[in-house]
Amino acid sequence: MDNTFFAYRDGGLHASEVALDRLAEEIGTPFYCYSGDALEHGYRSFAAALAGLPATICYALKANSNQAVIKTFADLGAGADVVSEGELRRAMAAGVPTEKIVFAGVGKTAAEMIAGLDAGILQFNVESLAELELLSQVASQRGTTAPVAVRVNPDVDAGTLDKITTGRADSKFGIDAGAARDYLRTVKSMPGIRFEGLAVHIGSQLTDIAPYRTAFQRLIALYHELRAAGLPLRRVDLGGGIGISYKHDLQAQFAETEERMQTYAAMVHGLVDGLDADLVFEPGRLLVGNAGLLVTRVLYVKDSDTRRFVIVDAAMNDLIRPSLYDAWHEILPVKAAPEGTALQPVDVVGPVCESTDTFAKQRPLPPLAKGDLLVFSSAGAYSFVMASTYNSRPLPPEVLVRGGRFAVVRERMNYDTMIGQDRLPDWLSDGAAQPTDQASPARALRHAAPAQPIRSAG
Ligand code: LLP
């Protein structure tokens, strides 16, 4: 399979064989468009790069948790990395075998532990001794034991965006390597726990291989040491974090991402040679990032004294990465600009009432006019999943393309659904504005109402 998942044909940008302008007509903008072909390609290349290793690829659902995306990977043999009961349920609903699910996250609740235990997942990645105690208690009460990998904080700076680094000593994630060693060397048994592995994850969007190498070496050394001390470990979870390419033209993006992934895989092969352990990988962005676009339409072009603003119908509520992390997403016109078109620097902004609702500043783009379509590329990961309804803007739809076919895999949120989630308390309710009267948070609110309500429900 080649890597031309998004390409200009007949003057217009296509996702596989589907023209994006046609999709925009049919679905309206803004919308997310994913290439099922790219998803499959990404998974297969990673699996091929790990061939020969006893590896389970647990797709990190947090990157993109649409059922169609999860199912695409599940059908190819993937497991799942989940961080909440919601993600656990999503993984199971999409048919991910529970024995390939790892439950990570720094703040699991007892209810989430029960859900994982009842499902029979592969392992809990535990991030503190306090969590370990609770998990032990919860499992014992249910007459079972929980399979555990201890997440170690290796104190490595991943060299990625400050806001998405996780492996430094000052980060909230994992148990300090020293403390983990001291604890695990001496722990003989804990009633509800089966210590099966060690886990590490040092951050996301890593573009340099060196921090990985250091972190993995530390983890592997600890693995050997603890086994020698008699702890029956048999699994090493190397986390996710492989960075993708956000720049260049669309084909170059896939090529650069692939190259980075191959470098990572070669490094892993070298490090785990002779290691007696099953391996778990938790890639998210690598598998979905380049496979998605956010398609938007230009609403207005406005000139100020100093700059030109291109106001589009997508906003920070739809794609928050530029506002939140100063992240860069390539912006491309759906209609190809004629060869030799001069580019002009413009600010691409959304309609939300915040200055930070800015996708790009002084970005060189071909001349744009009202009605033109643009895409933000590499929007398959941490994009729709981080969307909100801020400014009461409905969540955008998601579309999956496969060859010449497409399907809306999540409808645009409608206004009734959005407003209908609110409930009025007794003292504000005159009956008319209450969307439904069945068991609802309104009832809970009523119960929680002060003994002397402001206005009686009558
Ligand atoms: N495993 C663990 C324990 C994680 O915390 C994460 C991501 C992953 C795996 C998957 O990492 P990936 O392979 O996707 O890099 N919202 C941010 C990214 C946050 C990543 C959180 N953890 C962004 O938009 O860049």
CSV table of C-alpha atoms and ligand atoms in Angstrom, one decimal:
chain,number,residue,atom,x,y,z
A,1,MET,CA,0.0,0.0,0.0
A,2,ASP,CA,1.5,3.4,-0.9
A,3,ASN,CA,1.1,6.4,1.4
A,4,THR,CA,-1.0,8.7,-0.7
A,5,PHE,CA,-4.0,8.7,1.6
A,6,PHE,CA,-4.6,12.4,1.2
A,7,ALA,CA,-3.7,13.9,-2.2
A,8,TYR,CA,-4.7,16.5,-4.7
A,9,ARG,CA,-6.5,15.0,-7.7
A,10,ASP,CA,-8.1,17.0,-10.5
A,11,GLY,CA,-7.2,20.1,-8.6
A,12,GLY,CA,-8.9,19.2,-5.3
A,13,LEU,CA,-7.8,17.5,-2.1
A,14,HIS,CA,-9.0,13.9,-1.7
A,15,ALA,CA,-9.1,11.4,1.1
A,16,SER,CA,-8.4,8.2,-0.7
A,17,GLU,CA,-10.8,8.5,-3.7
A,18,VAL,CA,-13.3,10.8,-2.0
A,19,ALA,CA,-13.2,14.5,-2.8
A,20,LEU,CA,-13.3,16.6,0.3
A,21,ASP,CA,-15.3,19.4,-1.4
A,22,ARG,CA,-18.0,16.9,-2.1
A,23,LEU,CA,-17.9,15.7,1.5
A,24,ALA,CA,-18.1,19.3,2.7
A,25,GLU,CA,-21.2,19.8,0.6
A,26,GLU,CA,-22.9,16.7,1.9
A,27,ILE,CA,-21.9,16.9,5.6
A,28,GLY,CA,-21.4,20.6,6.2
A,29,THR,CA,-18.4,22.1,7.9
A,30,PRO,CA,-16.5,21.9,10.1
A,31,PHE,CA,-15.9,18.1,10.2
A,32,TYR,CA,-13.2,15.6,10.9
A,33,CYS,CA,-12.2,13.2,8.1
A,34,TYR,CA,-10.2,10.1,8.8
A,35,SER,CA,-8.6,7.8,6.3
A,36,GLY,CA,-9.4,4.2,7.2
A,37,ASP,CA,-6.6,3.2,4.7
A,38,ALA,CA,-4.1,5.3,6.6
A,39,LEU,CA,-5.2,3.8,9.9
A,40,GLU,CA,-4.7,0.3,8.6
A,41,HIS,CA,-1.4,1.3,7.0
A,42,GLY,CA,-0.1,2.8,10.3
A,43,TYR,CA,-1.0,-0.2,12.4
A,44,ARG,CA,0.4,-2.7,9.9
A,45,SER,CA,3.7,-0.8,9.6
A,46,PHE,CA,4.2,-0.6,13.3
A,47,ALA,CA,3.3,-4.3,13.8
A,48,ALA,CA,5.7,-5.2,11.0
A,49,ALA,CA,8.5,-3.1,12.5
A,50,LEU,CA,8.0,-5.0,15.8
A,51,ALA,CA,7.8,-8.4,14.1
A,52,GLY,CA,9.8,-11.1,15.9
A,53,LEU,CA,9.1,-9.5,19.4
A,54,PRO,CA,6.6,-10.9,21.8
A,55,ALA,CA,4.6,-7.7,21.6
A,56,THR,CA,1.0,-6.6,22.2
A,57,ILE,CA,0.1,-3.3,20.6
A,58,CYS,CA,-2.4,-1.6,22.9
A,59,TYR,CA,-3.8,1.3,21.0
A,60,ALA,CA,-4.0,4.4,23.3
A,61,LEU,CA,-7.7,5.2,23.0
A,62,LYS,CA,-7.2,8.7,24.4
A,63,ALA,CA,-5.8,9.8,21.0
A,64,ASN,CA,-9.0,9.1,19.2
A,65,SER,CA,-11.8,7.0,20.7
A,66,ASN,CA,-14.3,6.8,17.9
A,67,GLN,CA,-15.8,3.3,17.8
A,68,ALA,CA,-15.0,3.0,14.1
A,69,VAL,CA,-11.3,3.8,14.7
A,70,ILE,CA,-11.0,1.4,17.7
A,71,LYS,CA,-12.7,-1.3,15.7
A,72,THR,CA,-10.4,-0.8,12.7
A,73,PHE,CA,-7.5,-1.5,15.0
A,74,ALA,CA,-9.2,-4.3,16.9
A,75,ASP,CA,-9.9,-6.1,13.6
A,76,LEU,CA,-6.2,-5.9,12.9
A,77,GLY,CA,-5.4,-7.6,16.2
A,78,ALA,CA,-4.8,-4.5,18.5
A,79,GLY,CA,-5.3,-4.3,22.2
A,80,ALA,CA,-6.1,-1.1,24.0
A,81,ASP,CA,-4.6,1.2,26.5
A,82,VAL,CA,-7.4,2.8,28.5
A,83,VAL,CA,-7.4,5.4,31.3
A,84,SER,CA,-11.0,5.5,32.5
A,85,GLU,CA,-14.0,3.3,32.7
A,86,GLY,CA,-15.4,5.2,29.7
A,87,GLU,CA,-12.5,4.2,27.6
A,88,LEU,CA,-12.6,0.6,29.0
A,89,ARG,CA,-16.3,0.4,27.9
A,90,ARG,CA,-15.4,1.9,24.5
A,91,ALA,CA,-12.7,-0.6,23.9
A,92,MET,CA,-15.0,-3.5,24.9
A,93,ALA,CA,-17.8,-2.1,22.8
A,94,ALA,CA,-15.5,-2.1,19.8
A,95,GLY,CA,-14.6,-5.7,20.4
A,96,VAL,CA,-11.1,-5.4,21.8
A,97,PRO,CA,-10.3,-8.6,23.6
A,98,THR,CA,-10.2,-7.8,27.3
A,99,GLU,CA,-7.0,-9.8,27.8
A,100,LYS,CA,-5.3,-7.2,25.6
A,101,ILE,CA,-6.4,-4.2,27.6
A,102,VAL,CA,-4.1,-2.3,29.9
A,103,PHE,CA,-5.7,0.2,32.4
A,104,ALA,CA,-3.3,3.1,33.0
A,105,GLY,CA,-3.8,6.5,34.6
A,106,VAL,CA,-2.7,8.2,37.8
A,107,GLY,CA,-6.1,8.4,39.5
A,108,LYS,CA,-8.2,5.2,39.1
A,109,THR,CA,-11.3,5.1,41.3
A,110,ALA,CA,-12.4,1.9,43.2
A,111,ALA,CA,-15.3,1.7,40.7
A,112,GLU,CA,-12.9,1.7,37.8
A,113,MET,CA,-10.8,-0.9,39.4
A,114,ILE,CA,-13.8,-3.1,39.8
A,115,ALA,CA,-14.8,-2.6,36.2
A,116,GLY,CA,-11.2,-3.6,35.1
A,117,LEU,CA,-11.2,-6.7,37.4
A,118,ASP,CA,-14.6,-7.9,36.3
A,119,ALA,CA,-13.6,-7.5,32.6
A,120,GLY,CA,-10.5,-9.6,33.1
A,121,ILE,CA,-8.0,-7.1,31.7
A,122,LEU,CA,-4.3,-7.8,31.0
A,123,GLN,CA,-2.9,-5.4,33.6
A,124,PHE,CA,-3.4,-2.4,35.7
A,125,ASN,CA,-0.5,0.1,35.4
A,126,VAL,CA,-0.2,1.3,38.9
A,127,GLU,CA,1.2,4.7,39.6
A,128,SER,CA,1.5,5.0,43.4
A,129,LEU,CA,1.7,2.9,46.5
A,130,ALA,CA,-1.6,4.3,47.7
A,131,GLU,CA,-3.2,3.1,44.5
A,132,LEU,CA,-1.6,-0.3,44.9
A,133,GLU,CA,-3.1,-0.6,48.4
A,134,LEU,CA,-6.6,0.3,47.2
A,135,LEU,CA,-6.3,-2.1,44.2
A,136,SER,CA,-5.2,-4.9,46.6
A,137,GLN,CA,-8.2,-4.2,48.9
A,138,VAL,CA,-10.7,-4.0,46.0
A,139,ALA,CA,-9.4,-7.2,44.4
A,140,SER,CA,-9.3,-9.1,47.7
A,141,GLN,CA,-12.8,-8.1,48.5
A,142,ARG,CA,-13.9,-9.6,45.2
A,143,GLY,CA,-11.9,-12.8,45.9
A,144,THR,CA,-9.4,-12.2,43.1
A,145,THR,CA,-6.0,-10.8,42.4
A,146,ALA,CA,-5.2,-7.9,40.1
A,147,PRO,CA,-2.4,-8.2,37.5
A,148,VAL,CA,-0.2,-5.2,38.0
A,149,ALA,CA,2.6,-3.5,36.2
A,150,VAL,CA,4.3,-0.8,38.3
A,151,ARG,CA,4.7,2.4,36.3
A,152,VAL,CA,8.2,3.7,37.0
A,153,ASN,CA,9.2,7.3,36.7
A,154,PRO,CA,12.7,7.1,35.2
A,155,ASP,CA,13.5,10.8,35.6
A,156,VAL,CA,14.2,11.4,32.0
A,157,ASP,CA,13.4,14.6,30.2
A,158,ALA,CA,11.7,13.6,26.9
A,159,GLY,CA,12.5,16.9,25.3
A,160,THR,CA,8.9,17.4,24.0
A,161,LEU,CA,6.5,20.2,24.7
A,162,ASP,CA,6.6,21.0,28.4
A,163,LYS,CA,2.9,20.3,28.8
A,164,ILE,CA,3.1,16.8,27.5
A,165,THR,CA,6.2,15.5,29.1
A,166,THR,CA,5.6,12.9,31.8
A,167,GLY,CA,8.9,11.2,32.8
A,168,ARG,CA,10.7,13.8,34.8
A,169,ALA,CA,11.0,13.6,38.6
A,170,ASP,CA,8.7,16.6,39.0
A,171,SER,CA,5.9,15.0,37.0
A,172,LYS,CA,2.8,13.5,38.7
A,173,PHE,CA,3.2,10.2,36.8
A,174,GLY,CA,4.6,6.9,38.0
A,175,ILE,CA,6.6,5.9,41.1
A,176,ASP,CA,10.1,7.2,41.4
A,177,ALA,CA,12.5,4.6,40.1
A,178,GLY,CA,14.4,4.5,43.5
A,179,ALA,CA,11.2,4.2,45.6
A,180,ALA,CA,9.9,1.5,43.2
A,181,ARG,CA,13.1,-0.5,43.6
A,182,ASP,CA,13.1,-0.2,47.3
A,183,TYR,CA,9.5,-1.2,47.6
A,184,LEU,CA,9.5,-4.0,45.1
A,185,ARG,CA,12.7,-5.6,46.4
A,186,THR,CA,11.3,-6.0,49.8
A,187,VAL,CA,7.6,-6.7,49.1
A,188,LYS,CA,7.0,-10.4,49.5
A,189,SER,CA,3.3,-10.4,48.8
A,190,MET,CA,0.3,-8.2,48.7
A,191,PRO,CA,-2.9,-10.1,49.1
A,192,GLY,CA,-4.8,-8.7,46.1
A,193,ILE,CA,-1.9,-8.1,43.7
A,194,ARG,CA,0.0,-10.1,41.2
A,195,PHE,CA,3.2,-8.2,40.3
A,196,GLU,CA,3.7,-9.0,36.6
A,197,GLY,CA,5.5,-6.2,35.0
A,198,LEU,CA,7.1,-2.8,34.9
A,199,ALA,CA,5.8,0.1,32.8
A,200,VAL,CA,7.2,3.4,31.6
A,201,HIS,CA,5.9,6.3,29.5
A,202,ILE,CA,7.9,9.5,29.4
A,203,GLY,CA,5.8,11.8,27.3
A,204,SER,CA,4.1,12.3,24.0
A,205,GLN,CA,5.2,13.6,20.6
A,206,LEU,CA,8.8,12.5,21.2
A,207,THR,CA,11.0,13.4,18.2
A,208,ASP,CA,14.3,12.4,19.7
A,209,ILE,CA,15.2,8.8,20.3
A,210,ALA,CA,17.8,9.4,23.1
A,211,PRO,CA,15.4,9.9,26.0
A,212,TYR,CA,13.6,6.7,25.1
A,213,ARG,CA,16.9,4.8,25.1
A,214,THR,CA,17.8,6.1,28.5
A,215,ALA,CA,14.4,5.4,30.0
A,216,PHE,CA,14.2,1.9,28.5
A,217,GLN,CA,17.7,1.0,29.7
A,218,ARG,CA,16.8,2.1,33.2
A,219,LEU,CA,13.6,0.1,33.2
A,220,ILE,CA,15.3,-3.0,31.8
A,221,ALA,CA,18.0,-2.8,34.4
A,222,LEU,CA,15.4,-2.6,37.1
A,223,TYR,CA,13.5,-5.5,35.6
A,224,HIS,CA,16.6,-7.7,35.8
A,225,GLU,CA,17.4,-6.6,39.3
A,226,LEU,CA,13.9,-7.3,40.6
A,227,ARG,CA,13.8,-10.7,38.9
A,228,ALA,CA,17.1,-11.5,40.5
A,229,ALA,CA,15.6,-10.5,43.8
A,230,GLY,CA,12.8,-13.1,43.3
A,231,LEU,CA,9.9,-11.0,42.0
A,232,PRO,CA,8.2,-13.1,39.2
A,233,LEU,CA,8.0,-10.3,36.6
A,234,ARG,CA,7.3,-11.3,33.0
A,235,ARG,CA,6.1,-8.2,31.2
A,236,VAL,CA,7.6,-4.8,30.2
A,237,ASP,CA,5.3,-2.0,29.0
A,238,LEU,CA,7.2,0.6,27.0
A,239,GLY,CA,4.4,3.1,26.8
A,240,GLY,CA,3.7,5.2,23.8
A,241,GLY,CA,4.8,8.7,22.7
A,242,ILE,CA,6.4,8.2,19.3
A,243,GLY,CA,6.2,11.6,17.6
A,244,ILE,CA,4.6,12.1,14.2
A,245,SER,CA,5.4,14.7,11.6
A,246,TYR,CA,3.2,17.8,11.6
A,247,LYS,CA,4.9,19.6,8.8
A,248,HIS,CA,5.6,19.4,5.1
A,249,ASP,CA,3.2,18.2,2.4
A,250,LEU,CA,0.9,15.4,3.2
A,251,GLN,CA,2.9,12.5,1.6
A,252,ALA,CA,6.1,13.8,3.3
A,253,GLN,CA,4.3,13.7,6.6
A,254,PHE,CA,3.6,10.0,6.4
A,255,ALA,CA,7.1,9.3,5.2
A,256,GLU,CA,8.7,11.2,8.0
A,257,THR,CA,6.5,9.6,10.7
A,258,GLU,CA,7.3,6.2,9.3
A,259,GLU,CA,11.0,6.9,9.4
A,260,ARG,CA,10.8,8.0,13.0
A,261,MET,CA,8.8,4.9,13.9
A,262,GLN,CA,11.4,2.7,12.2
A,263,THR,CA,14.2,4.3,14.2
A,264,TYR,CA,12.3,3.7,17.4
A,265,ALA,CA,11.6,0.1,16.5
A,266,ALA,CA,15.2,-0.6,15.6
A,267,MET,CA,16.3,0.9,19.0
A,268,VAL,CA,13.8,-1.3,20.8
A,269,HIS,CA,14.9,-4.5,19.0
A,270,GLY,CA,18.5,-3.7,20.1
A,271,LEU,CA,17.5,-3.1,23.8
A,272,VAL,CA,15.2,-6.0,24.4
A,273,ASP,CA,17.4,-8.6,22.7
A,274,GLY,CA,17.6,-11.5,25.1
A,275,LEU,CA,15.1,-10.0,27.6
A,276,ASP,CA,12.8,-12.7,28.9
A,277,ALA,CA,9.6,-10.6,28.9
A,278,ASP,CA,6.5,-10.0,26.9
A,279,LEU,CA,6.3,-6.5,25.6
A,280,VAL,CA,3.4,-4.0,25.6
A,281,PHE,CA,3.4,-0.8,23.5
A,282,GLU,CA,0.8,2.0,23.9
A,283,PRO,CA,1.0,4.1,20.7
A,284,GLY,CA,-1.8,6.6,20.2
A,285,ARG,CA,-0.7,9.5,18.0
A,286,LEU,CA,1.5,7.3,15.9
A,287,LEU,CA,-1.4,5.3,14.7
A,288,VAL,CA,-4.0,8.0,14.1
A,289,GLY,CA,-2.3,11.4,14.0
A,290,ASN,CA,-1.5,11.8,10.4
A,291,ALA,CA,-4.7,9.9,9.4
A,292,GLY,CA,-7.1,12.7,10.1
A,293,LEU,CA,-7.9,16.2,8.9
A,294,LEU,CA,-10.2,18.9,10.2
A,295,VAL,CA,-12.1,20.4,7.2
A,296,THR,CA,-13.3,24.0,7.6
A,297,ARG,CA,-14.7,26.7,5.5
A,298,VAL,CA,-13.7,30.4,5.3
A,299,LEU,CA,-16.4,32.6,6.7
A,300,TYR,CA,-14.8,36.0,6.2
A,301,VAL,CA,-11.6,37.6,5.2
A,302,LYS,CA,-10.9,40.8,7.2
A,303,ASP,CA,-8.0,43.2,6.9
A,304,SER,CA,-6.7,45.3,9.8
A,305,ASP,CA,-4.0,47.9,9.5
A,306,THR,CA,-1.3,45.4,10.2
A,307,ARG,CA,-2.6,42.0,9.1
A,308,ARG,CA,-5.1,39.9,7.3
A,309,PHE,CA,-7.4,37.6,9.3
A,310,VAL,CA,-9.0,34.6,7.7
A,311,ILE,CA,-12.0,33.7,9.9
A,312,VAL,CA,-13.0,30.1,9.5
A,313,ASP,CA,-16.0,28.1,10.8
A,314,ALA,CA,-13.8,25.8,13.0
A,315,ALA,CA,-12.7,27.1,16.3
A,316,MET,CA,-10.7,26.2,19.4
A,317,ASN,CA,-13.6,24.2,20.7
A,318,ASP,CA,-13.2,21.9,17.7
A,319,LEU,CA,-9.4,21.7,17.7
A,320,ILE,CA,-7.7,23.1,20.8
A,321,ARG,CA,-4.1,22.0,20.3
A,322,PRO,CA,-2.9,25.3,18.8
A,323,SER,CA,-4.5,27.3,21.6
A,324,LEU,CA,-3.5,25.0,24.4
A,325,TYR,CA,0.0,24.0,23.4
A,326,ASP,CA,0.9,26.4,20.6
A,327,ALA,CA,0.9,23.3,18.5
A,328,TRP,CA,1.4,23.6,14.8
A,329,HIS,CA,-1.0,22.1,12.3
A,330,GLU,CA,-0.4,22.4,8.6
A,331,ILE,CA,-3.1,24.4,6.8
A,332,LEU,CA,-3.9,23.5,3.2
A,333,PRO,CA,-6.5,24.7,0.8
A,334,VAL,CA,-8.8,22.0,-0.5
A,335,LYS,CA,-8.7,23.5,-4.0
A,336,ALA,CA,-5.1,23.3,-5.2
A,337,ALA,CA,-3.6,26.8,-5.8
A,338,PRO,CA,-2.3,27.1,-9.3
A,339,GLU,CA,1.5,26.6,-9.7
A,340,GLY,CA,3.4,29.7,-8.9
A,341,THR,CA,0.7,31.4,-6.8
A,342,ALA,CA,2.2,33.9,-4.4
A,343,LEU,CA,1.6,33.2,-0.8
A,344,GLN,CA,0.4,35.8,1.7
A,345,PRO,CA,0.9,35.7,5.5
A,346,VAL,CA,-2.4,35.6,7.2
A,347,ASP,CA,-3.8,34.9,10.7
A,348,VAL,CA,-6.2,32.0,10.6
A,349,VAL,CA,-8.7,32.4,13.4
A,350,GLY,CA,-12.0,30.9,14.6
A,351,PRO,CA,-15.3,32.5,15.7
A,352,VAL,CA,-14.9,31.9,19.5
A,353,CYS,CA,-14.7,35.0,21.7
A,354,GLU,CA,-11.2,34.5,22.9
A,355,SER,CA,-7.9,35.8,21.4
A,356,THR,CA,-6.4,32.4,21.8
A,357,ASP,CA,-8.9,31.1,19.3
A,358,THR,CA,-6.1,31.4,16.7
A,359,PHE,CA,-4.9,28.5,14.7
A,360,ALA,CA,-2.0,30.2,13.0
A,361,LYS,CA,-0.3,33.6,13.0
A,362,GLN,CA,1.2,35.0,9.9
A,363,ARG,CA,1.0,31.7,8.0
A,364,PRO,CA,1.9,32.0,4.3
A,365,LEU,CA,-1.2,30.8,2.4
A,366,PRO,CA,-2.5,31.3,-1.1
A,367,PRO,CA,-5.1,34.0,-1.5
A,368,LEU,CA,-8.4,33.0,0.2
A,369,ALA,CA,-11.9,34.1,-0.1
A,370,LYS,CA,-15.2,33.6,1.7
A,371,GLY,CA,-16.5,30.0,1.0
A,372,ASP,CA,-13.1,28.5,0.4
A,373,LEU,CA,-12.3,25.2,2.1
A,374,LEU,CA,-9.2,24.6,4.2
A,375,VAL,CA,-7.9,21.6,6.1
A,376,PHE,CA,-5.9,21.4,9.3
A,377,SER,CA,-3.7,18.3,8.8
A,378,SER,CA,-2.5,15.7,11.3
A,379,ALA,CA,-5.7,16.1,13.2
A,380,GLY,CA,-6.4,12.5,13.8
A,381,ALA,CA,-5.0,12.4,17.3
A,382,TYR,CA,-5.9,14.5,20.4
A,383,SER,CA,-8.2,16.6,18.2
A,384,PHE,CA,-11.9,15.5,18.2
A,385,VAL,CA,-11.4,13.9,21.6
A,386,MET,CA,-10.4,17.2,23.1
A,387,ALA,CA,-13.3,19.1,21.5
A,388,SER,CA,-15.8,20.8,23.6
A,389,THR,CA,-19.0,22.7,23.2
A,390,TYR,CA,-17.5,26.0,24.4
A,391,ASN,CA,-19.5,29.0,23.1
A,392,SER,CA,-22.4,26.4,22.7
A,393,ARG,CA,-20.9,25.2,19.5
A,394,PRO,CA,-22.1,21.6,18.8
A,395,LEU,CA,-19.4,19.0,18.5
A,396,PRO,CA,-18.4,18.4,14.9
A,397,PRO,CA,-19.1,15.2,13.0
A,398,GLU,CA,-16.5,12.6,12.2
A,399,VAL,CA,-16.3,10.8,8.8
A,400,LEU,CA,-14.3,7.7,7.9
A,401,VAL,CA,-13.2,7.2,4.3
A,402,ARG,CA,-12.2,3.8,2.9
A,403,GLY,CA,-11.2,3.7,-0.8
A,404,GLY,CA,-14.1,5.4,-2.6
A,405,ARG,CA,-16.5,5.0,0.3
A,406,PHE,CA,-17.2,7.1,3.3
A,407,ALA,CA,-19.4,6.9,6.4
A,408,VAL,CA,-20.4,9.4,9.0
A,409,VAL,CA,-19.0,7.7,12.1
A,410,ARG,CA,-20.3,10.3,14.5
A,411,GLU,CA,-23.1,12.7,13.6
A,412,ARG,CA,-22.8,16.4,14.3
A,413,MET,CA,-24.3,17.1,17.7
A,414,ASN,CA,-27.6,18.7,17.3
A,415,TYR,CA,-28.8,21.7,19.3
A,416,ASP,CA,-31.6,19.9,21.1
A,417,THR,CA,-29.1,17.3,22.4
A,418,MET,CA,-26.8,20.0,23.5
A,419,ILE,CA,-29.4,22.1,25.3
A,420,GLY,CA,-31.4,19.0,26.4
A,421,GLN,CA,-28.5,17.9,28.7
A,422,ASP,CA,-29.2,20.8,31.0
A,423,ARG,CA,-31.9,20.4,33.7
A,424,LEU,CA,-33.8,23.1,35.6
A,425,PRO,CA,-34.0,22.8,39.4
A,426,ASP,CA,-37.5,23.0,41.0
A,427,TRP,CA,-37.2,26.7,41.8
A,428,LEU,CA,-36.6,27.7,38.2
A,429,SER,CA,-38.9,25.2,36.6
A,430,ASP,CA,-42.2,26.4,35.3
A,431,GLY,CA,-42.8,23.1,33.5
A,432,ALA,CA,-42.4,24.5,30.0
A,433,ALA,CA,-38.6,24.5,29.7
A,434,GLN,CA,-38.1,21.0,31.1
A,435,PRO,CA,-37.0,18.8,28.1
A,436,THR,CA,-37.9,15.5,29.7
A,437,ASP,CA,-39.4,14.6,33.0
A,438,GLN,CA,-38.0,11.1,33.4
A,439,ALA,CA,-35.3,10.1,36.0
A,440,SER,CA,-32.9,12.9,35.5
A,441,PRO,CA,-30.3,15.0,37.3
A,442,ALA,CA,-33.2,17.4,38.0
A,443,ARG,CA,-34.5,14.9,40.4
A,444,ALA,CA,-31.1,14.6,42.1
A,445,LEU,CA,-31.0,18.3,42.2
A,446,ARG,CA,-34.4,18.3,43.8
A,447,HIS,CA,-33.2,15.9,46.5
A,448,ALA,CA,-30.2,18.0,47.1
A,449,ALA,CA,-32.2,21.1,47.4
A,450,PRO,CA,-32.1,23.0,50.7
A,451,ALA,CA,-34.7,22.1,53.3
A,452,GLN,CA,-36.4,25.4,52.6
A,453,PRO,CA,-36.5,25.7,48.9
A,454,ILE,CA,-36.3,29.2,47.4
A,455,ARG,CA,-39.6,28.5,45.7
A,456,SER,CA,-41.7,25.5,46.4
A,457,ALA,CA,-42.3,23.1,43.5
A,458,GLY,CA,-45.9,23.4,44.4
B,1,LLP,N1,0.5,5.8,27.4
B,1,LLP,C1,0.4,6.7,28.4
B,1,LLP,C2,0.5,6.3,29.8
B,1,LLP,C3,0.0,8.0,28.1
B,1,LLP,O1,-0.1,8.9,29.0
B,1,LLP,C4,-0.1,8.4,26.7
B,1,LLP,C5,-0.5,9.7,26.3
B,1,LLP,C6,0.0,7.4,25.7
B,1,LLP,C7,0.4,6.1,26.1
B,1,LLP,C8,-0.1,7.7,24.3
B,1,LLP,O2,0.8,8.6,23.8
B,1,LLP,P1,1.1,8.9,22.3
B,1,LLP,O3,1.6,7.6,21.7
B,1,LLP,O4,-0.2,9.2,21.7
B,1,LLP,O5,2.0,10.0,22.3
B,1,LLP,N2,-3.1,16.0,24.3
B,1,LLP,C9,-1.7,16.0,24.0
B,1,LLP,C10,-1.1,14.6,24.2
B,1,LLP,C11,-1.3,14.0,25.5
B,1,LLP,C12,-0.8,12.6,25.7
B,1,LLP,C13,-1.2,12.0,26.9
B,1,LLP,N3,-0.7,10.7,27.2
B,1,LLP,C14,-1.5,16.6,22.6
B,1,LLP,O6,-2.5,17.0,22.0
B,1,LLP,O7,-0.4,16.6,22.1
